[in-house]
């Protein structure tokens, strides 16, 4: 869900608002508003702040879309893009290569777990996931197992908006009106401890998830399944932190059954959980592939990529089909400007921002956790610098459905007045600020959020929607 904020009476930006209404189609529109809406105009960004069309300064709670990791207006990043564009603005990756892409690949490989030694660059997260899936198909064709193509995904997942990546998505409502490659995908239960069956411990829930995985592989047949894909922490599904050891146990099952484990780190990489990649450093797993995007350039340039294990490449090089072609590539694969800004972004992360993110994360989580004092809040959960405040109708049922479905947007609207941009998701608010946020700024953020939720509770009571 995207907040739709109208600024009909803005001073500056009026023309842009009018032009947007007449000519712009924005992501995730409804049929009734498509091509006829203007969302909140943002004019400027600086550090953790953005300025809206009315000149109001707001804390950028979601860091754009989980991506402005080192903050807005970093001169070093702007210069890196300018310098690279002046040196070499583009080269075809079909017949040539450039220096920044090779240097970045080497630095990413050094951070990646296990033997993930190579990078295929894309234009963002969806194309990274698409590349991983097409690579799995190619890999199994080349090694003589063309039947081994099904993909295991999970409820609550979000993996992108291209046809195949979107087919993996498991959030409610994403697929209501959209087609997908349904025959290729099998969905497992979301690893969401907050929504586990009543009376079940988290440990038993973990066993249930692992058993379900094992049963699915047995039932379908490992010879028909190519890969399992998982966000280590489901991001857009509401910051779902899986039970401890769940990822390790599923990783083992993948290894035992010859399924490729794709870790979708489009959100969790580049410092969001305190490390360049979270799969190894946070969760202790070595995937076969990792997809990344967003924070790799802190959102300054659309770049993504796929890290691939040396073992898979070696299998291909030794296969019986040395002429088989991985017919997959993008005009902007290995874009020199994107890779140059990613190198500078990595300098900033390694130069102190990762350390800062690791140090400040417990404070961020603890301060947000205090919001559980409010009766509308069912749970505050999170990890690193990503968190979710989930609102519920009542604590006994934890039922979000009885509640006004737009409760997240209501909270966002109040917070906007008070100086904070929130990412509303139905009955949830997701917070993932730039990693440079300080303790004082976290205090400001939580104070505003508390007030925004309190005002929403008053509105809901007044309207008779909620009696908490
Ligand atoms: C985990 C995950 N994978 C993939 C994507 C898709 O990335 P993009 O929007 O850059 O195509 C997203 C986007 O939010 C994401 O959160």
CSV table of C-alpha atoms and ligand atoms in Angstrom, one decimal:
chain,number,residue,atom,x,y,z
A,1,UNK,CA,0.0,0.0,0.0
A,2,UNK,CA,1.2,3.5,-0.8
A,3,UNK,CA,0.1,6.5,1.1
A,4,UNK,CA,-1.9,8.8,-1.1
A,5,UNK,CA,-1.4,12.3,0.1
A,6,UNK,CA,-2.9,15.1,-1.9
A,7,UNK,CA,-1.5,18.6,-1.8
A,8,UNK,CA,-4.1,20.5,-3.7
A,9,UNK,CA,-3.3,23.8,-2.0
A,10,UNK,CA,0.5,23.6,-2.2
A,11,UNK,CA,2.3,26.8,-3.1
A,12,UNK,CA,5.4,25.5,-4.8
A,13,UNK,CA,5.1,22.4,-6.9
A,14,UNK,CA,1.5,23.1,-8.0
A,15,UNK,CA,2.4,22.7,-11.6
A,16,UNK,CA,4.1,19.3,-10.9
A,17,UNK,CA,1.0,18.1,-9.0
A,18,UNK,CA,-1.2,19.1,-11.9
A,19,UNK,CA,1.1,17.5,-14.5
A,20,UNK,CA,1.3,14.3,-12.4
A,21,UNK,CA,-2.5,14.1,-12.3
A,22,UNK,CA,-2.7,14.4,-16.0
A,23,UNK,CA,0.4,12.4,-17.2
A,24,UNK,CA,1.9,10.2,-14.5
A,25,UNK,CA,1.1,6.6,-13.5
A,26,UNK,CA,2.4,5.8,-10.1
A,27,UNK,CA,3.2,2.3,-8.7
A,28,UNK,CA,0.4,0.3,-7.2
A,29,UNK,CA,-2.5,2.4,-8.4
A,30,UNK,CA,-6.1,1.4,-8.0
A,31,UNK,CA,-8.3,1.3,-11.1
A,32,UNK,CA,-10.3,4.2,-9.9
A,33,UNK,CA,-7.3,6.5,-9.5
A,34,UNK,CA,-4.9,5.3,-12.2
A,35,UNK,CA,-3.3,8.1,-14.1
A,36,UNK,CA,-5.4,10.7,-12.2
A,37,UNK,CA,-3.6,11.1,-8.8
A,38,UNK,CA,-0.7,13.0,-7.5
A,39,UNK,CA,1.0,11.6,-4.4
A,40,UNK,CA,2.8,13.7,-1.8
A,41,UNK,CA,5.3,15.9,-3.5
A,42,UNK,CA,8.8,15.7,-2.0
A,43,UNK,CA,11.1,18.5,-2.9
A,44,UNK,CA,14.3,18.0,-1.1
A,45,UNK,CA,16.3,15.5,1.0
A,46,UNK,CA,19.1,16.1,3.5
A,47,UNK,CA,20.5,13.5,5.9
A,48,UNK,CA,17.6,11.7,7.5
A,49,UNK,CA,15.1,14.4,6.4
A,50,UNK,CA,13.0,15.2,3.4
A,51,UNK,CA,10.9,18.3,2.7
A,52,UNK,CA,7.4,18.0,1.3
A,53,UNK,CA,5.6,20.3,-1.1
A,54,UNK,CA,4.4,22.6,1.7
A,55,UNK,CA,8.0,23.1,2.9
A,56,UNK,CA,7.5,20.8,5.9
A,57,UNK,CA,10.6,19.0,7.1
A,58,UNK,CA,9.9,15.3,7.8
A,59,UNK,CA,12.0,12.4,9.2
A,60,UNK,CA,12.3,9.9,6.3
A,61,UNK,CA,11.0,7.0,8.3
A,62,UNK,CA,11.2,4.4,5.5
A,63,UNK,CA,14.4,5.8,4.0
A,64,UNK,CA,12.7,6.2,0.7
A,65,UNK,CA,11.8,2.5,0.0
A,66,UNK,CA,14.3,1.0,2.4
A,67,UNK,CA,17.1,2.4,0.4
A,68,UNK,CA,18.6,5.7,1.4
A,69,UNK,CA,21.0,3.9,3.7
A,70,UNK,CA,23.7,6.5,4.0
A,71,UNK,CA,21.2,9.4,4.0
A,72,UNK,CA,20.1,12.1,1.5
A,73,UNK,CA,22.4,14.7,-0.1
A,74,UNK,CA,25.8,12.9,0.3
A,75,UNK,CA,28.1,15.0,-1.7
A,76,UNK,CA,30.6,12.1,-2.1
A,77,UNK,CA,28.0,10.1,-3.9
A,78,UNK,CA,26.9,12.9,-6.2
A,79,UNK,CA,30.5,13.6,-7.1
A,80,UNK,CA,31.2,9.9,-7.8
A,81,UNK,CA,28.3,9.9,-10.3
A,82,UNK,CA,29.4,13.2,-11.9
A,83,UNK,CA,33.1,12.0,-12.2
A,84,UNK,CA,32.1,8.7,-13.7
A,85,UNK,CA,29.7,10.2,-16.1
A,86,UNK,CA,32.4,12.6,-17.3
A,87,UNK,CA,34.9,9.8,-17.7
A,88,UNK,CA,32.6,7.1,-19.2
A,89,UNK,CA,28.9,7.4,-19.0
A,90,UNK,CA,28.0,4.0,-20.5
A,91,UNK,CA,29.5,1.0,-22.3
A,92,UNK,CA,27.8,-2.0,-23.7
A,93,UNK,CA,28.2,-5.0,-21.4
A,94,UNK,CA,27.7,-7.3,-24.4
A,95,UNK,CA,31.1,-6.7,-26.0
A,96,UNK,CA,33.0,-4.5,-23.4
A,97,UNK,CA,33.4,-4.0,-19.7
A,98,UNK,CA,34.3,-1.2,-17.3
A,99,UNK,CA,36.6,-0.8,-14.3
A,100,UNK,CA,34.0,0.1,-11.6
A,101,UNK,CA,31.9,-3.0,-12.2
A,102,UNK,CA,34.9,-5.3,-11.8
A,103,UNK,CA,36.2,-3.5,-8.7
A,104,UNK,CA,32.8,-3.6,-7.1
A,105,UNK,CA,32.3,-7.3,-8.0
A,106,UNK,CA,35.6,-8.1,-6.2
A,107,UNK,CA,34.6,-6.1,-3.1
A,108,UNK,CA,31.1,-7.6,-2.9
A,109,UNK,CA,32.6,-11.1,-3.3
A,110,UNK,CA,34.8,-10.3,-0.3
A,111,UNK,CA,31.8,-9.5,1.8
A,112,UNK,CA,29.6,-12.4,0.6
A,113,UNK,CA,29.4,-15.6,2.6
A,114,UNK,CA,30.8,-18.9,1.4
A,115,UNK,CA,31.9,-19.2,-2.2
A,116,UNK,CA,29.6,-16.5,-3.7
A,117,UNK,CA,32.4,-15.1,-5.9
A,118,UNK,CA,30.7,-13.6,-8.9
A,119,UNK,CA,28.1,-10.8,-9.6
A,120,UNK,CA,25.6,-10.3,-12.4
A,121,UNK,CA,24.4,-6.7,-12.3
A,122,UNK,CA,20.9,-5.7,-12.9
A,123,UNK,CA,18.7,-2.5,-12.8
A,124,UNK,CA,17.1,-3.2,-9.4
A,125,UNK,CA,15.6,-5.9,-7.2
A,126,UNK,CA,12.9,-7.4,-9.5
A,127,UNK,CA,15.4,-7.9,-12.3
A,128,UNK,CA,17.9,-9.4,-9.8
A,129,UNK,CA,15.3,-11.9,-8.7
A,130,UNK,CA,14.3,-12.5,-12.3
A,131,UNK,CA,17.9,-13.2,-13.1
A,132,UNK,CA,18.3,-15.7,-10.2
A,133,UNK,CA,15.2,-17.6,-11.4
A,134,UNK,CA,16.3,-17.7,-15.0
A,135,UNK,CA,19.8,-18.7,-13.9
A,136,UNK,CA,18.3,-21.6,-12.0
A,137,UNK,CA,16.3,-22.7,-15.1
A,138,UNK,CA,19.4,-22.4,-17.3
A,139,UNK,CA,21.5,-24.3,-14.7
A,140,UNK,CA,19.1,-27.2,-14.6
A,141,UNK,CA,18.7,-27.3,-18.4
A,142,UNK,CA,22.4,-27.4,-18.9
A,143,UNK,CA,23.0,-30.1,-16.4
A,144,UNK,CA,20.3,-32.3,-17.9
A,145,UNK,CA,17.5,-31.8,-15.4
A,146,UNK,CA,14.9,-29.8,-17.4
A,147,UNK,CA,12.1,-31.0,-15.1
A,148,UNK,CA,13.6,-29.4,-12.0
A,149,UNK,CA,12.1,-25.9,-12.2
A,150,UNK,CA,9.5,-25.4,-9.5
A,151,UNK,CA,10.2,-22.6,-7.0
A,152,UNK,CA,9.3,-22.6,-3.3
A,153,UNK,CA,8.2,-19.3,-2.0
A,154,UNK,CA,6.3,-18.2,1.1
A,155,UNK,CA,3.2,-16.3,2.3
A,156,UNK,CA,4.1,-12.7,3.1
A,157,UNK,CA,6.9,-12.6,0.6
A,158,UNK,CA,7.6,-9.7,-1.7
A,159,UNK,CA,10.2,-10.3,-4.5
A,160,UNK,CA,9.3,-7.8,-7.2
A,161,UNK,CA,7.1,-6.6,-10.0
A,162,UNK,CA,8.4,-8.4,-13.1
A,163,UNK,CA,6.2,-11.4,-14.2
A,164,UNK,CA,8.2,-14.2,-12.7
A,165,UNK,CA,9.4,-12.3,-9.6
A,166,UNK,CA,5.9,-11.1,-8.9
A,167,UNK,CA,4.6,-14.7,-9.2
A,168,UNK,CA,6.6,-15.4,-6.0
A,169,UNK,CA,4.8,-12.7,-4.0
A,170,UNK,CA,2.7,-14.0,-1.1
A,171,UNK,CA,1.3,-10.9,0.5
A,172,UNK,CA,-2.5,-10.7,0.7
A,173,UNK,CA,-4.1,-8.6,-2.1
A,174,UNK,CA,-0.9,-8.4,-4.3
A,175,UNK,CA,-2.4,-11.0,-6.6
A,176,UNK,CA,-6.1,-10.3,-6.4
A,177,UNK,CA,-6.2,-8.7,-9.8
A,178,UNK,CA,-3.0,-9.8,-11.4
A,179,UNK,CA,-1.9,-12.8,-13.3
A,180,UNK,CA,1.2,-14.9,-12.5
A,181,UNK,CA,3.2,-17.9,-13.5
A,182,UNK,CA,1.2,-20.0,-10.9
A,183,UNK,CA,2.2,-23.4,-12.3
A,184,UNK,CA,5.9,-22.6,-11.5
A,185,UNK,CA,5.5,-21.6,-7.8
A,186,UNK,CA,4.6,-23.4,-4.6
A,187,UNK,CA,3.8,-21.2,-1.6
A,188,UNK,CA,4.7,-22.3,2.0
A,189,UNK,CA,3.5,-20.7,5.3
A,190,UNK,CA,4.9,-17.3,6.2
A,191,UNK,CA,7.4,-17.7,9.0
A,192,UNK,CA,5.5,-15.2,11.1
A,193,UNK,CA,5.7,-16.0,14.9
A,194,UNK,CA,3.1,-13.3,15.7
A,195,UNK,CA,0.6,-15.2,13.5
A,196,UNK,CA,1.5,-18.7,14.7
A,197,UNK,CA,-1.4,-21.0,15.7
A,198,UNK,CA,-2.8,-20.1,19.2
A,199,UNK,CA,-1.1,-22.1,21.9
A,200,UNK,CA,1.9,-23.1,19.9
A,201,UNK,CA,5.4,-22.1,21.1
A,202,UNK,CA,7.7,-20.4,18.7
A,203,UNK,CA,10.0,-23.5,18.8
A,204,UNK,CA,7.1,-25.7,17.9
A,205,UNK,CA,6.1,-23.2,15.1
A,206,UNK,CA,9.6,-23.5,13.8
A,207,UNK,CA,9.4,-27.3,13.7
A,208,UNK,CA,6.0,-26.9,11.9
A,209,UNK,CA,7.6,-24.7,9.2
A,210,UNK,CA,10.5,-27.1,8.7
A,211,UNK,CA,8.2,-30.1,8.6
A,212,UNK,CA,6.0,-28.4,6.1
A,213,UNK,CA,9.0,-27.7,3.9
A,214,UNK,CA,10.2,-31.3,4.2
A,215,UNK,CA,6.7,-32.6,3.4
A,216,UNK,CA,6.4,-30.3,0.4
A,217,UNK,CA,9.7,-31.5,-1.1
A,218,UNK,CA,8.7,-35.2,-0.4
A,219,UNK,CA,5.3,-34.7,-1.9
A,220,UNK,CA,6.3,-32.9,-5.0
A,221,UNK,CA,9.6,-34.6,-5.5
A,222,UNK,CA,13.0,-32.9,-5.2
A,223,UNK,CA,13.6,-33.7,-8.9
A,224,UNK,CA,10.9,-31.2,-9.8
A,225,UNK,CA,12.0,-28.3,-7.5
A,226,UNK,CA,14.7,-26.0,-8.6
A,227,UNK,CA,14.9,-23.4,-5.8
A,228,UNK,CA,13.7,-22.0,-2.6
A,229,UNK,CA,13.7,-18.2,-2.3
A,230,UNK,CA,13.5,-16.3,1.0
A,231,UNK,CA,14.0,-12.8,2.3
A,232,UNK,CA,16.0,-13.4,5.5
A,233,UNK,CA,13.6,-11.0,7.2
A,234,UNK,CA,10.4,-10.5,5.2
A,235,UNK,CA,10.4,-6.8,4.6
A,236,UNK,CA,7.2,-5.6,2.8
A,237,UNK,CA,5.3,-8.4,4.4
A,238,UNK,CA,5.6,-6.5,7.7
A,239,UNK,CA,9.2,-7.1,8.9
A,240,UNK,CA,8.8,-10.7,9.7
A,241,UNK,CA,11.8,-12.0,11.7
A,242,UNK,CA,11.7,-15.8,11.4
A,243,UNK,CA,12.1,-18.1,14.4
A,244,UNK,CA,15.7,-18.8,15.4
A,245,UNK,CA,17.5,-21.4,13.3
A,246,UNK,CA,14.6,-21.6,10.8
A,247,UNK,CA,16.8,-20.4,7.9
A,248,UNK,CA,19.6,-22.7,8.9
A,249,UNK,CA,17.4,-25.7,9.0
A,250,UNK,CA,15.7,-24.9,5.7
A,251,UNK,CA,19.2,-24.3,4.2
A,252,UNK,CA,20.2,-27.8,5.2
A,253,UNK,CA,17.1,-29.3,3.6
A,254,UNK,CA,17.9,-27.4,0.4
A,255,UNK,CA,21.4,-28.8,0.4
A,256,UNK,CA,20.2,-32.3,1.2
A,257,UNK,CA,17.7,-32.2,-1.7
A,258,UNK,CA,19.8,-30.4,-4.3
A,259,UNK,CA,17.5,-27.2,-4.3
A,260,UNK,CA,19.2,-23.9,-4.8
A,261,UNK,CA,18.7,-21.5,-1.9
A,262,UNK,CA,18.2,-17.9,-3.1
A,263,UNK,CA,18.5,-15.4,-0.3
A,264,UNK,CA,16.7,-12.2,-1.4
A,265,UNK,CA,18.7,-9.5,0.4
A,266,UNK,CA,17.3,-6.5,-1.6
A,267,UNK,CA,16.3,-5.0,1.7
A,268,UNK,CA,18.5,-6.7,4.3
A,269,UNK,CA,21.9,-6.0,2.7
A,270,UNK,CA,24.1,-2.9,2.8
A,271,UNK,CA,23.8,-2.2,6.5
A,272,UNK,CA,20.1,-2.6,7.2
A,273,UNK,CA,21.0,-5.4,9.6
A,274,UNK,CA,24.5,-4.0,10.3
A,275,UNK,CA,26.4,-5.9,7.7
A,276,UNK,CA,27.0,-5.7,3.9
A,277,UNK,CA,25.2,-9.1,3.6
A,278,UNK,CA,23.0,-10.5,6.4
A,279,UNK,CA,22.8,-14.1,5.2
A,280,UNK,CA,26.2,-15.2,6.6
A,281,UNK,CA,27.0,-12.5,9.2
A,282,UNK,CA,23.6,-12.4,10.9
A,283,UNK,CA,21.9,-15.8,10.0
A,284,UNK,CA,24.9,-18.0,9.6
A,285,UNK,CA,23.8,-19.4,6.2
A,286,UNK,CA,25.7,-19.7,2.9
A,287,UNK,CA,23.1,-19.4,0.1
A,288,UNK,CA,23.7,-20.5,-3.5
A,289,UNK,CA,22.7,-17.0,-4.7
A,290,UNK,CA,22.0,-13.7,-3.1
A,291,UNK,CA,20.0,-10.9,-4.8
A,292,UNK,CA,20.6,-7.3,-3.8
A,293,UNK,CA,19.6,-3.8,-4.9
A,294,UNK,CA,18.4,-0.6,-3.1
A,295,UNK,CA,21.1,0.1,-0.5
A,296,UNK,CA,23.9,-0.9,-2.8
A,297,UNK,CA,23.8,2.7,-4.1
A,298,UNK,CA,21.7,4.1,-1.2
A,299,UNK,CA,19.1,4.7,-3.8
A,300,UNK,CA,21.2,7.2,-5.7
A,301,UNK,CA,21.2,5.1,-8.9
A,302,UNK,CA,19.0,2.2,-9.9
A,303,UNK,CA,21.3,-0.8,-9.6
A,304,UNK,CA,20.9,-4.4,-8.4
A,305,UNK,CA,22.6,-7.7,-8.8
A,306,UNK,CA,22.9,-11.3,-8.2
A,307,UNK,CA,25.8,-13.0,-6.3
A,308,UNK,CA,26.4,-16.5,-7.6
A,309,UNK,CA,28.3,-19.4,-6.0
A,310,UNK,CA,31.5,-20.5,-7.6
A,311,UNK,CA,30.3,-24.1,-7.4
A,312,UNK,CA,27.4,-23.5,-9.7
A,313,UNK,CA,29.6,-21.7,-12.2
A,314,UNK,CA,32.0,-24.6,-12.1
A,315,UNK,CA,29.2,-27.1,-12.6
A,316,UNK,CA,28.2,-25.2,-15.8
A,317,UNK,CA,31.7,-25.0,-17.1
A,318,UNK,CA,32.0,-28.7,-16.7
A,319,UNK,CA,28.6,-29.6,-18.0
A,320,UNK,CA,28.1,-31.6,-21.2
A,321,UNK,CA,26.8,-28.5,-23.0
A,322,UNK,CA,29.7,-26.0,-23.2
A,323,UNK,CA,27.8,-24.1,-25.9
A,324,UNK,CA,24.6,-23.7,-23.9
A,325,UNK,CA,24.0,-20.0,-23.7
A,326,UNK,CA,22.6,-18.1,-20.7
A,327,UNK,CA,20.6,-15.8,-23.0
A,328,UNK,CA,20.0,-13.2,-20.4
A,329,UNK,CA,21.3,-9.6,-20.2
A,330,UNK,CA,20.1,-6.0,-19.7
A,331,UNK,CA,21.3,-2.9,-21.6
A,332,UNK,CA,22.2,-1.5,-18.2
A,333,UNK,CA,23.9,-4.5,-16.7
A,334,UNK,CA,27.2,-3.4,-15.1
A,335,UNK,CA,26.4,0.3,-15.6
A,336,UNK,CA,29.6,2.3,-14.9
A,337,UNK,CA,27.8,5.2,-13.1
A,338,UNK,CA,25.9,2.8,-10.9
A,339,UNK,CA,28.9,0.8,-10.0
A,340,UNK,CA,31.0,3.9,-9.3
A,341,UNK,CA,28.4,5.3,-6.9
A,342,UNK,CA,28.1,1.8,-5.3
A,343,UNK,CA,31.9,1.8,-4.7
A,344,UNK,CA,31.7,5.1,-2.9
A,345,UNK,CA,28.6,4.0,-1.0
A,346,UNK,CA,30.5,1.0,0.2
A,347,UNK,CA,33.4,3.2,1.3
A,348,UNK,CA,30.9,5.1,3.5
A,349,UNK,CA,29.4,2.0,4.9
A,350,UNK,CA,32.7,0.4,5.7
A,351,UNK,CA,34.1,3.7,6.9
A,352,UNK,CA,31.8,3.8,10.0
A,353,UNK,CA,28.1,3.6,9.0
A,354,UNK,CA,28.0,-0.2,9.4
A,355,UNK,CA,29.5,0.1,12.9
A,356,UNK,CA,27.0,2.9,13.8
A,357,UNK,CA,24.1,0.8,12.5
A,358,UNK,CA,25.1,-2.1,14.7
A,359,UNK,CA,25.6,0.1,17.7
A,360,UNK,CA,22.4,2.1,17.4
A,361,UNK,CA,20.1,-0.8,16.4
A,362,UNK,CA,19.3,-2.0,20.0
A,363,UNK,CA,18.3,1.5,21.0
A,364,UNK,CA,16.1,1.9,17.9
A,365,UNK,CA,14.4,-1.4,18.7
A,366,UNK,CA,14.0,-0.7,22.4
A,367,UNK,CA,12.5,2.7,21.9
A,368,UNK,CA,10.0,1.5,19.4
A,369,UNK,CA,9.1,-1.4,21.6
A,370,UNK,CA,7.7,1.1,24.2
A,371,UNK,CA,4.9,1.7,21.7
A,372,UNK,CA,3.4,-1.6,22.8
A,373,UNK,CA,2.1,0.3,25.8
A,374,UNK,CA,-0.6,1.7,23.5
A,375,UNK,CA,-3.7,-0.5,23.3
A,376,UNK,CA,-4.0,-0.3,19.5
A,377,UNK,CA,-0.5,-1.8,19.1
A,378,UNK,CA,-0.5,-5.6,19.0
A,379,UNK,CA,3.2,-6.0,18.5
A,380,UNK,CA,6.4,-4.1,17.7
A,381,UNK,CA,9.0,-6.3,16.1
A,382,UNK,CA,12.1,-5.9,14.1
A,383,UNK,CA,15.8,-6.4,13.7
A,384,UNK,CA,18.7,-4.1,13.0
A,385,UNK,CA,17.3,-0.8,11.6
A,386,UNK,CA,14.0,-2.2,10.3
A,387,UNK,CA,10.9,-2.5,12.4
A,388,UNK,CA,7.1,-2.8,12.2
A,389,UNK,CA,4.4,-1.6,14.5
A,390,UNK,CA,1.4,-3.9,14.0
A,391,UNK,CA,-2.0,-2.6,15.1
A,392,UNK,CA,-4.8,-5.0,16.1
A,393,UNK,CA,-8.4,-4.7,17.1
A,394,UNK,CA,-7.7,-6.3,20.4
A,395,UNK,CA,-4.9,-8.2,22.1
A,396,UNK,CA,-6.9,-11.4,22.7
A,397,UNK,CA,-7.7,-12.1,19.1
A,398,UNK,CA,-4.9,-10.1,17.6
A,399,UNK,CA,-7.3,-9.7,14.7
A,400,UNK,CA,-6.5,-6.9,12.3
A,401,UNK,CA,-9.5,-7.5,10.0
A,402,UNK,CA,-12.1,-6.1,12.4
A,403,UNK,CA,-10.1,-2.9,12.4
A,404,UNK,CA,-10.3,-0.1,9.9
A,405,UNK,CA,-8.0,-1.4,7.2
A,406,UNK,CA,-6.5,2.0,6.5
A,407,UNK,CA,-5.2,2.3,10.1
A,408,UNK,CA,-1.6,2.5,8.8
A,409,UNK,CA,-2.5,5.3,6.5
A,410,UNK,CA,-4.3,7.2,9.3
A,411,UNK,CA,-1.3,7.0,11.5
A,412,UNK,CA,0.9,8.1,8.6
A,413,UNK,CA,-1.4,11.2,7.9
A,414,UNK,CA,-1.1,12.3,11.6
A,415,UNK,CA,2.6,11.7,11.7
A,416,UNK,CA,3.0,13.7,8.5
A,417,UNK,CA,1.5,16.7,10.2
A,418,UNK,CA,3.9,16.1,13.1
A,419,UNK,CA,7.1,15.8,11.0
A,420,UNK,CA,7.5,12.1,10.2
A,421,UNK,CA,7.0,10.1,7.1
A,422,UNK,CA,5.8,6.5,7.9
A,423,UNK,CA,5.4,3.6,5.5
A,424,UNK,CA,1.8,2.4,6.0
A,425,UNK,CA,1.0,-1.2,5.2
A,426,UNK,CA,-2.7,-1.9,5.8
A,427,UNK,CA,-2.8,-2.2,9.7
A,428,UNK,CA,1.0,-1.8,10.0
A,429,UNK,CA,3.6,0.9,10.0
A,430,UNK,CA,7.1,0.0,8.9
A,431,UNK,CA,10.1,2.0,10.0
A,432,UNK,CA,13.5,1.7,8.4
A,433,UNK,CA,15.2,5.1,8.6
A,434,UNK,CA,18.6,6.0,7.1
A,435,UNK,CA,21.3,4.2,9.0
A,436,UNK,CA,23.0,7.4,10.1
A,437,UNK,CA,20.1,8.2,12.4
A,438,UNK,CA,21.2,9.3,15.9
A,439,UNK,CA,19.7,8.6,19.4
A,440,UNK,CA,18.1,12.0,19.6
A,441,UNK,CA,16.5,11.6,16.2
A,442,UNK,CA,15.2,8.1,17.2
A,443,UNK,CA,13.7,9.8,20.2
A,444,UNK,CA,12.0,12.4,18.0
A,445,UNK,CA,10.8,9.6,15.6
A,446,UNK,CA,9.3,7.6,18.4
A,447,UNK,CA,7.7,10.6,20.1
A,448,UNK,CA,5.9,11.6,16.9
A,449,UNK,CA,4.9,8.0,16.2
A,450,UNK,CA,3.4,7.7,19.7
A,451,UNK,CA,1.4,10.9,19.2
A,452,UNK,CA,0.3,9.8,15.7
A,453,UNK,CA,-0.9,6.5,17.0
A,454,UNK,CA,-2.6,8.2,20.0
A,455,UNK,CA,-4.5,10.6,17.7
A,456,UNK,CA,-5.5,7.6,15.5
A,457,UNK,CA,-6.9,5.8,18.5
A,458,UNK,CA,-9.0,8.9,19.4
A,459,UNK,CA,-10.3,9.1,15.8
A,460,UNK,CA,-11.2,5.4,15.7
A,461,UNK,CA,-13.0,5.7,19.1
A,462,UNK,CA,-14.8,8.8,18.0
A,463,UNK,CA,-16.0,7.1,14.8
A,464,UNK,CA,-17.0,4.0,16.7
A,465,UNK,CA,-14.6,1.8,14.7
A,466,UNK,CA,-12.7,0.7,17.7
A,467,UNK,CA,-13.5,0.5,21.4
A,468,UNK,CA,-10.0,-0.1,22.9
B,1,LIG,C1,12.9,-8.3,-0.8
B,1,LIG,C2,12.6,-7.5,-2.1
B,1,LIG,N1,13.0,-8.1,-3.3
B,1,LIG,C3,12.8,-7.5,-4.5
B,1,LIG,C4,12.2,-6.2,-4.5
B,1,LIG,C5,12.0,-5.6,-5.8
B,1,LIG,O1,13.0,-4.6,-6.0
B,1,LIG,P1,12.8,-3.4,-7.1
B,1,LIG,O2,11.6,-2.6,-6.6
B,1,LIG,O3,14.1,-2.7,-7.0
B,1,LIG,O4,12.6,-4.0,-8.4
B,1,LIG,C6,11.9,-5.6,-3.3
B,1,LIG,C7,11.3,-4.2,-3.4
B,1,LIG,O5,10.9,-3.7,-2.4
B,1,LIG,C8,12.1,-6.3,-2.1
B,1,LIG,O6,11.7,-5.7,-0.9
